[in-house]
């Protein structure tokens, strides 16, 4: 992502954290569980910085927006869309001139103008009363930063365990609303570049990123929650996207085990629609209509039998003609896990993740809404669903991919036959065994789609032909310069340039795409060159050096002018 300078950056009030002073590379991570703050320091190379604990002072930076979002949501404060006028440079994080942005997108994109306490008319007394109720005491001492919305300045230093305790105090309902918006951070390329970061975290990390600058050094990280509500914070040298790109695999491996979150949604499954049932028998004979608890055998009219177990989630009904009918009611993740058990298995995790996302997408695209639930038939013509409780392995995969879907294409899959828009399970397993990750399997099966979340689609690529033509003409002129740059590798094919509806431009390395606005000025052309360089330097550390990439982008655009 091309970083907009100044305005958002300022000098911090107190001394720099250890990780901004040290020449070594480290990432500090902290979370709070069972009333205790736990810390980890990930480290590579150089001299290890000194240890830290919850007393550590950290910059509030852009995390103040998360607290305003939570307060406004929980207190039912009106949050009208912010309309961009085009005169404020901070609107680069919000929308184009004449366009508007809502509260969820504003949080994910870090649109500070949206969350201005003055704009939202947040009363200091109500704010203080709210946080007093959350924290059990008036915001004072370590919580003085929460005493007044006007004090929520980005340069404010706060005690780390105070920040985590404040996150831990937020009601589950308000937290979940924020989490739904923050899932976009990892997916949309603002917590790293596109689905390459989501590869490591799935939907387990719901965080607001921040970047800051002190003494000429950039620092960045994120804070928010894990999927089970555990509050988490992380910080290191470099901007937030650089931190995620550099540390994502190790960070994912270092996170605490994520507990089972509440299974949201509701799915009603009509079982065996293509196979008439003769009777359902339990340990005491023919089962009576009503909830099923225990072990049963389903006897079909064709003479076949099927054993199943139920803990009350299956209901035996009678159709008008007296024929038995089985109906199940599940949370979405339980449903996805049962599909995974029935259609495939969880034995090859990356292939299983891909199929779980495909199954959840199929549900979204094909279920009908009945009484607040999604309703779908169990059938080989749709998706087959295990009538017994999901295995722990399948349920773990479903939870890890919670809310993730493929947007922009019609999704289908088959056991062993692949075709356009259809993923073959056997092929996914074969590629997974060769080292492919789930996002790569989805990209291969659904090349026109993009990883997104339920209720938050919209990552389709509306191609900008003018931008693509300019890039195609320019790249040959740049080759004599680029081939001398360490780490440069030409993308395997010309990248797609997609229209960006709001926020700052970024490149999506996993799909070889650039999201930006139409070319109108020299700065737009520099932006396109900048994001192209991120693709060309994707395998080299220099691709994470924003200043180097920006200088080289400007030099390349100047080459175009010399050629005229």
Coordinates of N, CA, C and O in Angstrom, one line a residue, residues 14-167:
X14 N 6.4 10.4 24.8 CA 7.3 9.8 25.7 C 8.4 9.0 25.0 O 8.4 9.0 23.7
X15 N 9.3 8.4 25.7 CA 10.4 7.7 25.1 C 9.9 6.5 24.2 O 8.9 6.0 24.4
X16 N 10.8 6.2 23.3 CA 10.4 5.1 22.3 C 10.4 3.8 23.0 O 11.2 3.5 23.9
X17 N 9.5 2.9 22.5 CA 9.5 1.5 23.0 C 10.8 0.8 22.6 O 11.5 1.2 21.7
X18 N 11.2 -0.3 23.3 CA 12.4 -0.9 23.0 C 12.5 -1.4 21.6 O 13.6 -1.3 21.0
X19 N 11.4 -1.8 21.0 CA 11.5 -2.4 19.6 C 11.8 -1.3 18.6 O 12.2 -1.6 17.5
X20 N 11.5 0.0 18.9 CA 11.9 1.0 17.9 C 13.3 1.5 18.1 O 13.8 2.2 17.2
X21 N 14.0 1.2 19.2 CA 15.3 1.6 19.5 C 16.3 0.5 19.1 O 17.5 0.8 18.7
X22 N 15.9 -0.7 19.1 CA 16.9 -1.8 18.9 C 17.2 -2.0 17.4 O 16.4 -1.8 16.6
X23 N 18.4 -2.4 17.1 CA 18.8 -2.7 15.8 C 18.3 -4.1 15.4 O 18.4 -4.4 14.2
X24 N 18.0 -4.9 16.3 CA 17.5 -6.2 16.0 C 16.1 -6.2 15.5 O 15.4 -5.2 15.7
X25 N 15.6 -7.3 15.0 CA 14.2 -7.3 14.5 C 13.4 -8.1 15.5 O 13.7 -9.3 15.8
X26 N 12.3 -7.5 16.0 CA 11.5 -8.2 17.0 C 10.1 -7.8 16.8 O 9.8 -6.7 16.3
X27 N 9.2 -8.6 17.3 CA 7.8 -8.3 17.3 C 7.3 -8.6 18.7 O 7.5 -9.7 19.2
X28 N 6.6 -7.7 19.3 CA 6.1 -7.9 20.7 C 4.6 -8.2 20.6 O 3.9 -7.5 19.9
X29 N 4.2 -9.2 21.3 CA 2.8 -9.6 21.3 C 2.3 -9.8 22.7 O 3.0 -10.3 23.6
X30 N 1.1 -9.3 23.0 CA 0.5 -9.5 24.3 C -1.0 -9.7 24.2 O -1.6 -9.3 23.3
X31 N -1.5 -10.5 25.2 CA -2.9 -10.8 25.2 C -3.3 -10.9 26.7 O -2.5 -11.0 27.6
X32 N -4.6 -10.9 26.9 CA -5.1 -11.0 28.3 C -6.1 -12.1 28.4 O -7.1 -12.2 27.7
X33 N -5.8 -13.0 29.4 CA -6.8 -14.1 29.7 C -6.8 -14.4 31.2 O -5.7 -14.3 31.9
X34 N -7.9 -14.7 31.7 CA -8.1 -15.1 33.1 C -7.5 -14.0 34.0 O -6.9 -14.3 35.1
X35 N -7.7 -12.7 33.6 CA -7.3 -11.6 34.4 C -5.8 -11.3 34.4 O -5.3 -10.5 35.2
X36 N -5.1 -12.0 33.5 CA -3.6 -11.8 33.5 C -3.2 -11.4 32.1 O -3.7 -11.9 31.1
X37 N -2.2 -10.5 32.0 CA -1.6 -10.1 30.7 C -0.4 -11.0 30.5 O 0.5 -11.1 31.3
X38 N -0.4 -11.6 29.3 CA 0.7 -12.5 28.9 C 1.4 -11.8 27.8 O 0.8 -11.2 26.9
X39 N 2.8 -11.9 27.7 CA 3.6 -11.3 26.7 C 4.5 -12.3 26.0 O 4.9 -13.3 26.6
X40 N 4.8 -12.0 24.7 CA 5.7 -12.8 24.0 C 6.6 -11.8 23.1 O 6.1 -10.8 22.7
X41 N 7.8 -12.2 23.0 CA 8.7 -11.4 22.1 C 9.3 -12.3 21.0 O 10.0 -13.2 21.3
X42 N 8.8 -12.1 19.8 CA 9.4 -12.8 18.6 C 10.6 -12.1 18.2 O 10.6 -10.9 18.0
X43 N 11.7 -12.8 17.9 CA 13.0 -12.2 17.7 C 13.8 -12.9 16.6 O 13.7 -14.1 16.5
X44 N 14.4 -12.1 15.8 CA 15.3 -12.7 14.8 C 16.5 -11.7 14.5 O 16.3 -10.5 14.3
X45 N 17.7 -12.2 14.7 CA 18.9 -11.5 14.3 C 19.3 -10.4 15.4 O 18.4 -9.9 16.1
X46 N 20.6 -10.1 15.4 CA 21.0 -9.0 16.3 C 20.9 -9.3 17.7 O 20.7 -10.4 18.2
X47 N 21.0 -8.3 18.5 CA 21.0 -8.4 20.0 C 19.5 -8.3 20.4 O 18.8 -7.4 20.1
X48 N 19.1 -9.3 21.2 CA 17.7 -9.3 21.7 C 17.4 -8.1 22.5 O 18.2 -7.8 23.4
X49 N 16.3 -7.4 22.3 CA 15.9 -6.3 23.2 C 15.5 -6.8 24.5 O 15.3 -8.0 24.7
X50 N 15.5 -5.9 25.5 CA 15.1 -6.4 26.9 C 13.7 -6.8 26.9 O 12.9 -6.4 26.1
X51 N 13.3 -7.7 27.9 CA 12.0 -8.1 28.0 C 11.0 -7.0 28.4 O 11.5 -5.9 28.8
X52 N 9.7 -7.2 28.3 CA 8.7 -6.2 28.6 C 7.6 -6.9 29.4 O 7.5 -8.1 29.4
X53 N 6.7 -6.1 30.0 CA 5.6 -6.6 30.6 C 4.4 -5.7 30.4 O 4.4 -4.8 29.7
X54 N 3.3 -5.9 31.2 CA 2.1 -5.2 31.0 C 2.2 -3.7 31.4 O 1.4 -2.9 31.1
X55 N 3.3 -3.3 32.1 CA 3.5 -1.9 32.5 C 4.0 -1.1 31.4 O 4.1 0.1 31.5
X56 N 4.4 -1.7 30.3 CA 5.0 -1.1 29.1 C 4.0 0.0 28.6 O 2.8 -0.2 28.5
X57 N 4.6 1.2 28.2 CA 3.8 2.3 27.6 C 3.8 2.1 26.1 O 4.9 1.9 25.5
X58 N 2.6 2.1 25.5 CA 2.5 2.0 24.0 C 1.7 3.1 23.4 O 0.9 3.7 24.1
X59 N 1.9 3.5 22.2 CA 1.1 4.6 21.6 C -0.3 4.1 21.3 O -0.5 3.0 20.8
X60 N -1.2 5.0 21.6 CA -2.6 4.8 21.2 C -2.8 4.8 19.7 O -3.5 4.0 19.2
X61 N -2.1 5.7 19.1 CA -2.1 5.8 17.6 C -3.6 5.8 17.1 O -4.4 6.4 17.7
X62 N -3.8 5.1 16.0 CA -5.1 5.1 15.4 C -6.1 4.1 16.1 O -7.3 4.0 15.7
X63 N -5.7 3.5 17.2 CA -6.6 2.6 17.9 C -7.7 3.3 18.6 O -8.7 2.7 19.0
X64 N -7.5 4.7 18.8 CA -8.6 5.5 19.4 C -9.9 5.3 18.6 O -11.0 5.3 19.2
X65 N -9.8 5.1 17.3 CA -11.0 4.9 16.5 C -11.8 3.7 16.9 O -13.1 3.7 16.8
X66 N -11.1 2.6 17.3 CA -11.8 1.4 17.7 C -12.7 1.7 19.0 O -13.8 1.2 19.1
X67 N -12.1 2.5 19.9 CA -12.9 2.7 21.1 C -14.1 3.7 20.9 O -15.1 3.5 21.5
X68 N -13.9 4.6 19.9 CA -15.1 5.4 19.6 C -16.1 4.6 18.9 O -17.3 4.7 19.2
X69 N -15.7 3.7 18.0 CA -16.7 2.8 17.3 C -17.5 2.0 18.3 O -18.7 1.9 18.3
X70 N -16.8 1.4 19.3 CA -17.4 0.5 20.3 C -18.4 1.4 21.1 O -19.5 0.9 21.4
X71 N -18.0 2.5 21.6 CA -18.8 3.4 22.4 C -20.1 3.8 21.6 O -21.2 3.6 22.1
X72 N -19.9 4.2 20.4 CA -21.0 4.7 19.6 C -22.0 3.5 19.3 O -23.2 3.7 19.3
X73 N -21.4 2.3 19.0 CA -22.3 1.2 18.8 C -23.1 0.8 20.0 O -24.3 0.6 19.9
X74 N -22.4 0.6 21.1 CA -23.0 0.1 22.3 C -24.0 1.2 22.9 O -25.0 0.8 23.6
X75 N -23.7 2.5 22.7 CA -24.6 3.5 23.2 C -25.6 4.0 22.2 O -26.3 5.0 22.5
X76 N -25.6 3.4 21.1 CA -26.6 3.7 20.0 C -26.5 5.2 19.6 O -27.5 5.9 19.4
X77 N -25.3 5.7 19.5 CA -25.0 7.0 19.0 C -25.1 7.0 17.5 O -24.6 6.1 16.8
X78 N -25.8 8.0 16.9 CA -26.0 8.0 15.5 C -24.6 8.2 14.8 O -23.8 9.0 15.3
X79 N -24.3 7.3 13.8 CA -23.1 7.4 13.1 C -23.4 7.6 11.6 O -23.3 6.7 10.8
X80 N -23.8 8.8 11.2 CA -24.1 9.1 9.8 C -22.9 8.9 8.9 O -21.7 9.1 9.4
X81 N -23.1 8.5 7.7 CA -22.0 8.3 6.8 C -21.2 9.6 6.6 O -21.7 10.7 6.7
X82 N -19.9 9.5 6.4 CA -19.1 10.7 6.2 C -19.0 10.9 4.7 O -18.6 9.9 3.9
X83 N -19.2 12.1 4.2 CA -19.1 12.4 2.8 C -17.8 13.1 2.5 O -17.5 14.2 3.2
X84 N -17.1 12.6 1.6 CA -15.8 13.2 1.3 C -16.0 14.4 0.3 O -16.6 14.3 -0.7
X85 N -15.4 15.6 0.8 CA -15.5 16.8 -0.1 C -14.3 17.0 -1.0 O -14.4 17.7 -1.9
X86 N -13.2 16.2 -0.7 CA -12.0 16.3 -1.6 C -11.0 17.3 -1.2 O -9.9 17.4 -1.8
X87 N -11.2 18.1 -0.1 CA -10.3 19.1 0.3 C -9.4 18.7 1.4 O -8.3 19.3 1.6
X88 N -9.7 17.7 2.1 CA -8.9 17.2 3.3 C -8.0 16.0 2.9 O -8.6 15.0 2.4
X89 N -6.7 16.2 3.0 CA -5.8 15.0 2.6 C -6.1 13.8 3.4 O -5.8 12.7 2.9
X90 N -6.7 13.8 4.6 CA -6.9 12.6 5.3 C -8.0 11.8 4.7 O -8.2 10.6 5.1
X91 N -8.8 12.3 3.8 CA -9.8 11.6 3.1 C -9.3 10.5 2.2 O -10.1 9.6 1.8
X92 N -8.0 10.4 2.1 CA -7.4 9.3 1.3 C -7.7 7.9 2.0 O -7.8 6.9 1.4
X93 N -8.0 8.0 3.3 CA -8.3 6.8 4.1 C -9.8 6.6 4.1 O -10.3 5.6 4.8
X94 N -10.6 7.4 3.5 CA -12.0 7.3 3.6 C -12.7 7.0 2.3 O -13.2 5.9 2.1
X95 N -12.7 8.0 1.4 CA -13.4 7.8 0.1 C -13.0 8.9 -0.9 O -12.3 9.8 -0.6
X96 N -13.5 8.7 -2.1 CA -13.2 9.7 -3.2 C -14.1 10.9 -3.0 O -15.2 10.8 -2.4
X97 N -13.7 12.0 -3.6 CA -14.6 13.2 -3.5 C -16.0 12.9 -4.0 O -16.1 12.3 -5.1
X98 N -17.0 13.3 -3.3 CA -18.3 13.1 -3.7 C -18.9 11.8 -3.2 O -20.1 11.6 -3.4
X99 N -18.0 10.9 -2.7 CA -18.5 9.6 -2.2 C -18.6 9.6 -0.7 O -18.2 10.5 0.0
X100 N -19.3 8.6 -0.2 CA -19.5 8.5 1.3 C -18.9 7.2 1.8 O -18.7 6.2 1.1
X101 N -18.8 7.1 3.1 CA -18.3 5.9 3.8 C -19.1 5.7 5.1 O -19.4 6.6 5.8
X102 N -19.4 4.4 5.3 CA -20.1 4.0 6.5 C -19.2 3.6 7.7 O -18.0 3.5 7.5
X103 N -19.8 3.3 8.8 CA -19.0 3.1 10.0 C -18.1 1.8 9.9 O -17.0 1.9 10.4
X104 N -18.6 0.7 9.4 CA -17.8 -0.5 9.3 C -16.6 -0.3 8.4 O -15.4 -0.6 8.7
X105 N -16.8 0.2 7.2 CA -15.7 0.5 6.3 C -14.7 1.5 6.8 O -13.5 1.4 6.7
X106 N -15.3 2.5 7.5 CA -14.4 3.5 8.1 C -13.5 3.0 9.2 O -12.3 3.4 9.3
X107 N -14.0 2.0 9.9 CA -13.1 1.3 10.9 C -12.0 0.5 10.3 O -10.8 0.6 10.6
X108 N -12.4 -0.3 9.3 CA -11.4 -1.1 8.6 C -10.4 -0.3 7.9 O -9.2 -0.7 7.8
X109 N -10.8 0.8 7.3 CA -9.9 1.6 6.5 C -9.2 2.7 7.3 O -8.4 3.5 6.8
X110 N -9.5 2.8 8.6 CA -8.9 3.8 9.5 C -9.2 5.2 9.1 O -8.4 6.1 9.1
X111 N -10.5 5.5 8.8 CA -11.0 6.8 8.4 C -11.2 7.6 9.7 O -12.3 7.6 10.3
X112 N -10.2 8.4 10.1 CA -10.3 9.1 11.4 C -11.3 10.3 11.3 O -12.0 10.6 12.3
X113 N -11.5 10.8 10.1 CA -12.5 11.9 10.0 C -13.9 11.4 10.4 O -14.7 12.2 10.9
X114 N -14.2 10.2 10.1 CA -15.5 9.6 10.4 C -15.7 9.6 11.9 O -16.8 10.0 12.4
X115 N -14.7 9.2 12.7 CA -14.9 9.0 14.1 C -14.6 10.2 15.0 O -14.5 10.0 16.2
X116 N -14.4 11.3 14.4 CA -14.2 12.5 15.2 C -15.3 12.7 16.3 O -16.5 12.7 15.9
X117 N -14.9 12.7 17.6 CA -16.0 12.8 18.6 C -16.8 14.1 18.4 O -18.0 14.0 18.7
X118 N -16.2 15.1 17.9 CA -17.0 16.3 17.7 C -18.1 16.1 16.6 O -19.2 16.5 16.7
X119 N -17.7 15.4 15.5 CA -18.6 15.1 14.4 C -19.8 14.3 14.9 O -20.9 14.5 14.5
X120 N -19.5 13.3 15.7 CA -20.5 12.4 16.2 C -21.2 12.9 17.5 O -22.1 12.2 18.0
X121 N -20.8 14.1 17.9 CA -21.4 14.8 19.0 C -21.5 13.9 20.3 O -22.5 13.7 20.9
X122 N -20.3 13.4 20.6 CA -20.2 12.5 21.8 C -20.0 13.4 23.0 O -19.0 14.2 23.1
X123 N -20.9 13.3 24.0 CA -20.9 14.1 25.2 C -19.8 13.5 26.2 O -19.9 12.3 26.5
X124 N -18.9 14.3 26.7 CA -17.9 13.8 27.6 C -18.5 13.1 28.8 O -17.9 12.0 29.2
X125 N -19.6 13.6 29.4 CA -20.2 13.0 30.6 C -20.7 11.5 30.2 O -20.5 10.6 31.0
X126 N -21.3 11.4 29.1 CA -21.8 10.1 28.7 C -20.7 9.1 28.4 O -20.8 7.9 28.8
X127 N -19.7 9.6 27.8 CA -18.5 8.8 27.5 C -17.9 8.3 28.8 O -17.6 7.1 28.9
X128 N -17.7 9.2 29.7 CA -17.1 8.8 31.0 C -17.9 7.8 31.8 O -17.4 6.8 32.3
X129 N -19.2 8.0 31.8 CA -20.1 7.1 32.5 C -20.1 5.7 31.8 O -20.1 4.7 32.5
X130 N -20.0 5.7 30.5 CA -20.0 4.4 29.8 C -18.7 3.6 30.2 O -18.8 2.4 30.6
X131 N -17.6 4.2 30.2 CA -16.3 3.5 30.5 C -16.2 3.2 32.0 O -15.6 2.2 32.4
X132 N -16.8 4.0 32.8 CA -16.9 3.7 34.3 C -17.6 2.4 34.5 O -17.3 1.5 35.3
X133 N -18.8 2.3 33.8 CA -19.6 1.1 33.9 C -18.8 -0.1 33.3 O -19.0 -1.3 33.9
X134 N -18.0 0.0 32.3 CA -17.3 -1.1 31.7 C -16.2 -1.6 32.6 O -15.9 -2.7 32.8
X135 N -15.4 -0.6 33.2 CA -14.2 -0.9 33.9 C -14.4 -1.0 35.4 O -13.5 -1.4 36.1
X136 N -15.6 -0.7 35.9 CA -15.9 -0.9 37.3 C -15.4 0.3 38.2 O -15.5 0.2 39.4
X137 N -14.8 1.3 37.6 CA -14.3 2.4 38.3 C -14.2 3.6 37.3 O -14.2 3.4 36.1
X138 N -14.1 4.8 37.9 CA -14.0 6.0 37.0 C -12.6 5.9 36.3 O -11.6 5.5 36.8
X139 N -12.6 6.3 35.0 CA -11.4 6.2 34.2 C -10.4 7.2 34.8 O -10.4 8.4 34.5
X140 N -9.5 6.7 35.6 CA -8.4 7.5 36.2 C -7.2 6.7 36.3 O -7.2 5.5 36.1
X141 N -6.1 7.3 36.7 CA -4.8 6.6 36.8 C -4.4 6.0 35.5 O -4.3 6.7 34.5
X142 N -4.3 4.7 35.5 CA -3.9 4.0 34.2 C -5.0 4.1 33.1 O -4.7 3.9 32.0
X143 N -6.2 4.5 33.5 CA -7.3 4.6 32.5 C -7.6 6.1 32.2 O -8.7 6.3 31.7
X144 N -6.7 7.0 32.6 CA -7.0 8.4 32.3 C -7.2 8.7 30.9 O -7.9 9.6 30.5
X145 N -6.6 7.9 30.0 CA -6.7 8.1 28.6 C -8.2 7.9 28.1 O -8.5 8.3 27.0
X146 N -9.0 7.2 28.9 CA -10.4 7.0 28.6 C -11.4 7.9 29.3 O -12.6 7.8 29.2
X147 N -10.8 9.0 29.9 CA -11.7 9.8 30.7 C -12.5 10.8 29.9 O -13.5 11.3 30.4
X148 N -12.0 11.2 28.7 CA -12.6 12.2 27.9 C -12.3 11.9 26.5 O -11.2 11.6 26.1
X149 N -13.4 11.9 25.6 CA -13.1 11.6 24.2 C -12.1 12.5 23.6 O -11.4 12.1 22.6
X150 N -12.0 13.8 24.1 CA -11.1 14.7 23.5 C -9.6 14.3 23.9 O -8.7 14.8 23.2
X151 N -9.4 13.4 24.9 CA -8.1 13.0 25.3 C -7.6 11.8 24.4 O -6.5 11.3 24.6
X152 N -8.5 11.3 23.6 CA -8.1 10.1 22.8 C -7.3 10.5 21.6 O -7.6 10.3 20.4
X153 N -6.1 11.1 21.9 CA -5.2 11.6 20.9 C -4.3 10.5 20.4 O -3.9 9.7 21.2
X154 N -4.0 10.5 19.1 CA -3.1 9.4 18.6 C -1.8 9.4 19.3 O -1.2 8.3 19.4
X155 N -1.2 10.5 19.7 CA 0.1 10.6 20.3 C 0.1 10.1 21.8 O 1.1 10.1 22.4
X156 N -1.1 9.8 22.3 CA -1.2 9.5 23.7 C -0.5 8.1 24.0 O -0.7 7.2 23.3
X157 N 0.3 8.1 25.1 CA 0.9 6.8 25.5 C 0.0 6.2 26.6 O -0.5 6.9 27.5
X158 N -0.2 4.9 26.5 CA -1.1 4.2 27.4 C -0.4 3.0 27.9 O 0.5 2.4 27.2
X159 N -0.7 2.6 29.1 CA -0.1 1.3 29.7 C -0.7 0.1 29.0 O -1.9 0.1 28.8
X160 N 0.1 -0.8 28.6 CA -0.3 -1.9 27.8 C -1.4 -2.7 28.4 O -2.4 -3.1 27.8
X161 N -1.3 -3.1 29.7 CA -2.3 -3.9 30.3 C -3.6 -3.1 30.5 O -4.7 -3.7 30.6
X162 N -3.5 -1.8 30.6 CA -4.7 -0.9 30.6 C -5.4 -1.0 29.3 O -6.7 -1.1 29.3
X163 N -4.7 -1.0 28.2 CA -5.3 -1.1 26.9 C -6.0 -2.4 26.7 O -7.2 -2.5 26.3
X164 N -5.3 -3.5 27.2 CA -5.9 -4.8 27.0 C -7.1 -5.0 28.0 O -8.1 -5.6 27.6
X165 N -7.1 -4.4 29.2 CA -8.2 -4.5 30.1 C -9.4 -3.8 29.5 O -10.6 -4.2 29.6
X166 N -9.2 -2.6 28.8 CA -10.3 -1.9 28.2 C -10.9 -2.7 27.1 O -12.1 -2.8 27.0
X167 N -10.1 -3.4 26.3 CA -10.6 -4.2 25.2 C -11.4 -5.4 25.8 O -12.4 -5.8 25.3

